[in-house]
mmCIF file of C-alpha atoms in Angstrom:
data_model
loop_
_atom_site.group_PDB
_atom_site.id
_atom_site.type_symbol
_atom_site.label_atom_id
_atom_site.label_comp_id
_atom_site.label_asym_id
_atom_site.label_seq_id
_atom_site.Cartn_x
_atom_site.Cartn_y
_atom_site.Cartn_z
ATOM 1 C CA MET A 1 -15.282 -15.529 -6.196
ATOM 2 C CA THR A 2 -16.475 -12.257 -7.435
ATOM 3 C CA ARG A 3 -15.053 -8.743 -6.147
ATOM 4 C CA GLU A 4 -17.792 -7.915 -3.883
ATOM 5 C CA GLU A 5 -18.169 -11.431 -2.697
ATOM 6 C CA PHE A 6 -14.430 -11.341 -1.486
ATOM 7 C CA VAL A 7 -14.576 -7.958 -0.098
ATOM 8 C CA ASN A 8 -17.609 -9.305 2.174
ATOM 9 C CA VAL A 9 -15.961 -12.128 3.303
ATOM 10 C CA ILE A 10 -12.401 -10.191 4.386
ATOM 11 C CA TYR A 11 -14.055 -6.984 5.733
ATOM 12 C CA PRO A 12 -15.236 -7.996 9.036
ATOM 13 C CA LYS A 13 -12.041 -9.535 9.913
ATOM 14 C CA LEU A 14 -9.848 -6.614 8.869
ATOM 15 C CA THR A 15 -12.238 -4.564 10.888
ATOM 16 C CA ASP A 16 -12.007 -6.777 14.047
ATOM 17 C CA LEU A 17 -7.808 -6.452 13.885
ATOM 18 C CA GLY A 18 -8.697 -2.743 13.701
ATOM 19 C CA TYR A 19 -7.986 -2.047 9.566
ATOM 20 C CA ARG A 20 -10.027 0.996 8.686
ATOM 21 C CA ASP A 21 -11.583 1.284 5.550
ATOM 22 C CA VAL A 22 -10.980 4.466 3.028
ATOM 23 C CA LYS A 23 -13.997 6.188 3.308
ATOM 24 C CA VAL A 24 -13.530 9.165 1.160
ATOM 25 C CA ILE A 25 -10.809 9.919 -1.745
ATOM 26 C CA ASN A 26 -10.271 13.633 -3.049
ATOM 27 C CA GLY A 27 -13.375 14.454 -1.345
ATOM 28 C CA GLU A 28 -15.815 12.089 -2.595
ATOM 29 C CA PRO A 29 -17.286 9.269 -1.120
ATOM 30 C CA TYR A 30 -15.877 5.700 -1.449
ATOM 31 C CA HIS A 31 -17.252 2.405 -0.868
ATOM 32 C CA ALA A 32 -14.965 -0.044 -2.275
ATOM 33 C CA LYS A 33 -13.890 -1.239 1.047
ATOM 34 C CA ASP A 34 -10.534 -2.082 -0.933
ATOM 35 C CA MET A 35 -8.435 0.149 0.957
ATOM 36 C CA TYR A 36 -7.398 0.228 4.631
ATOM 37 C CA PHE A 37 -5.444 2.294 7.105
ATOM 38 C CA CYS A 38 -3.061 -0.139 9.584
ATOM 39 C CA PRO A 39 -4.131 0.142 12.557
ATOM 40 C CA GLN A 40 -0.213 -0.163 13.403
ATOM 41 C CA ALA A 41 0.448 3.171 11.955
ATOM 42 C CA PRO A 42 -2.707 4.910 10.297
ATOM 43 C CA GLU A 43 -0.941 8.007 9.568
ATOM 44 C CA LEU A 44 2.433 6.014 7.832
ATOM 45 C CA TYR A 45 0.793 3.035 6.260
ATOM 46 C CA MET A 46 -2.019 2.329 4.247
ATOM 47 C CA LEU A 47 -3.147 -1.677 2.528
ATOM 48 C CA THR A 48 -4.729 -2.022 -0.456
ATOM 49 C CA ILE A 49 -6.185 -5.954 -0.968
ATOM 50 C CA LEU A 50 -7.615 -6.737 -3.882
ATOM 51 C CA PRO A 51 -7.985 -10.616 -5.264
ATOM 52 C CA GLY A 52 -4.871 -11.165 -6.856
ATOM 53 C CA ARG A 53 -2.915 -8.535 -5.383
ATOM 54 C CA THR A 54 -2.363 -7.462 -1.289
ATOM 55 C CA GLU A 55 -0.224 -4.104 -1.381
ATOM 56 C CA ILE A 56 1.213 -1.785 1.337
ATOM 57 C CA LYS A 57 1.976 1.632 0.559
ATOM 58 C CA LYS A 58 4.303 4.108 3.421
ATOM 59 C CA ILE A 59 3.677 7.734 2.981
ATOM 60 C CA GLY A 60 5.949 10.357 3.831
ATOM 61 C CA LYS A 61 10.141 9.911 4.264
ATOM 62 C CA ASN A 62 11.341 6.517 3.208
ATOM 63 C CA GLY A 63 7.872 6.160 1.417
ATOM 64 C CA PHE A 64 7.628 3.247 -0.751
ATOM 65 C CA ARG A 65 4.687 0.846 -2.561
ATOM 66 C CA ALA A 66 5.094 -3.013 -2.257
ATOM 67 C CA ASN A 67 3.677 -6.079 -2.666
ATOM 68 C CA LEU A 68 3.128 -8.265 0.223
ATOM 69 C CA SER A 69 4.010 -12.033 0.141
ATOM 70 C CA THR A 70 0.892 -12.719 2.170
ATOM 71 C CA GLN A 71 -1.582 -12.584 -0.715
ATOM 72 C CA VAL A 72 -4.869 -12.190 0.268
ATOM 73 C CA ARG A 73 -7.322 -15.010 -1.344
ATOM 74 C CA GLY A 74 -9.867 -15.033 1.855
ATOM 75 C CA ASP A 75 -10.352 -14.440 5.362
ATOM 76 C CA GLU A 76 -8.111 -17.310 6.413
ATOM 77 C CA ASP A 77 -5.108 -15.571 4.908
ATOM 78 C CA ILE A 78 -6.167 -12.184 7.083
ATOM 79 C CA ASP A 79 -3.910 -13.478 10.425
ATOM 80 C CA SER A 80 -0.883 -14.216 8.363
ATOM 81 C CA MET A 81 -1.162 -11.020 6.659
ATOM 82 C CA HIS A 82 -1.315 -8.711 9.477
ATOM 83 C CA GLU A 83 1.576 -11.024 11.118
ATOM 84 C CA GLU A 84 3.894 -9.680 7.965
ATOM 85 C CA ILE A 85 2.633 -5.956 8.357
ATOM 86 C CA ASN A 86 3.574 -6.173 12.192
ATOM 87 C CA ARG A 87 7.174 -7.382 10.951
ATOM 88 C CA ILE A 88 7.355 -4.998 8.724
ATOM 89 C CA ILE A 89 6.074 -1.597 10.884
ATOM 90 C CA PHE A 90 7.185 -3.140 14.264
ATOM 91 C CA ASN A 91 10.746 -4.504 13.305
ATOM 92 C CA SER A 92 11.313 -2.648 9.776
ATOM 93 C CA ASP A 93 11.877 -6.376 8.330
ATOM 94 C CA GLU A 94 10.796 -5.827 4.388
ATOM 95 C CA SER A 95 12.547 -8.719 3.245
ATOM 96 C CA SER A 96 9.411 -10.402 2.599
ATOM 97 C CA LEU A 97 8.244 -7.598 0.189
ATOM 98 C CA LYS A 98 8.192 -7.812 -3.833
ATOM 99 C CA ASN A 99 7.958 -5.292 -6.406
ATOM 100 C CA LYS A 100 8.989 -2.565 -4.108
ATOM 101 C CA SER A 101 9.319 0.743 -5.616
ATOM 102 C CA THR A 102 10.076 4.283 -4.103
ATOM 103 C CA GLY A 103 10.186 8.040 -5.119
ATOM 104 C CA CYS A 104 13.153 8.396 -5.824
ATOM 105 C CA LEU A 105 13.685 7.781 -9.118
ATOM 106 C CA ALA A 106 10.764 10.583 -9.867
ATOM 107 C CA ALA A 107 13.065 12.658 -7.908
ATOM 108 C CA LEU A 108 16.151 11.858 -9.313
ATOM 109 C CA LEU A 109 14.540 12.356 -13.384
ATOM 110 C CA PHE A 110 13.411 15.737 -11.659
ATOM 111 C CA LEU A 111 16.858 16.889 -10.933
ATOM 112 C CA LEU A 112 18.617 15.676 -13.889
ATOM 113 C CA ILE A 113 15.987 16.240 -16.670
ATOM 114 C CA PRO A 114 16.070 20.384 -16.680
ATOM 115 C CA SER A 115 19.943 20.017 -16.192
ATOM 116 C CA SER A 116 19.987 18.125 -19.168
ATOM 117 C CA VAL A 117 18.038 20.316 -21.197
ATOM 118 C CA PHE A 118 19.974 23.231 -20.037
ATOM 119 C CA PHE A 119 23.016 21.494 -20.799
ATOM 120 C CA TYR A 120 21.730 20.813 -24.586
ATOM 121 C CA LEU A 121 20.778 24.215 -24.714
ATOM 122 C CA ASN A 122 23.792 26.108 -24.089
ATOM 123 C CA PHE A 123 26.016 24.031 -26.170
#
């Protein structure tokens, strides 16, 4: 199945459940139908669905990016994915997430690098 066929298969089911696809990125029209706002909390959670990867991203405080356990291979996987997202958002159950990454490493490096340079230059 091509990427376009994949998107056309999953898109109707996602929109029926209330997911809204991203239509604009950086002021430019975006028609890929691979990024969605989660209807449970559209201002906080985004979903990316590509063949072989289903990823959720939380924006803001305690933000993260992670792969879902439920990988969408077709419209038959959408209901399972939706239930997994419900558990994550409504129950704060992140146990099913894989390869979870947060932005705290970048913040830590941002704090450590200037202080280590200062220390090195002064001694």
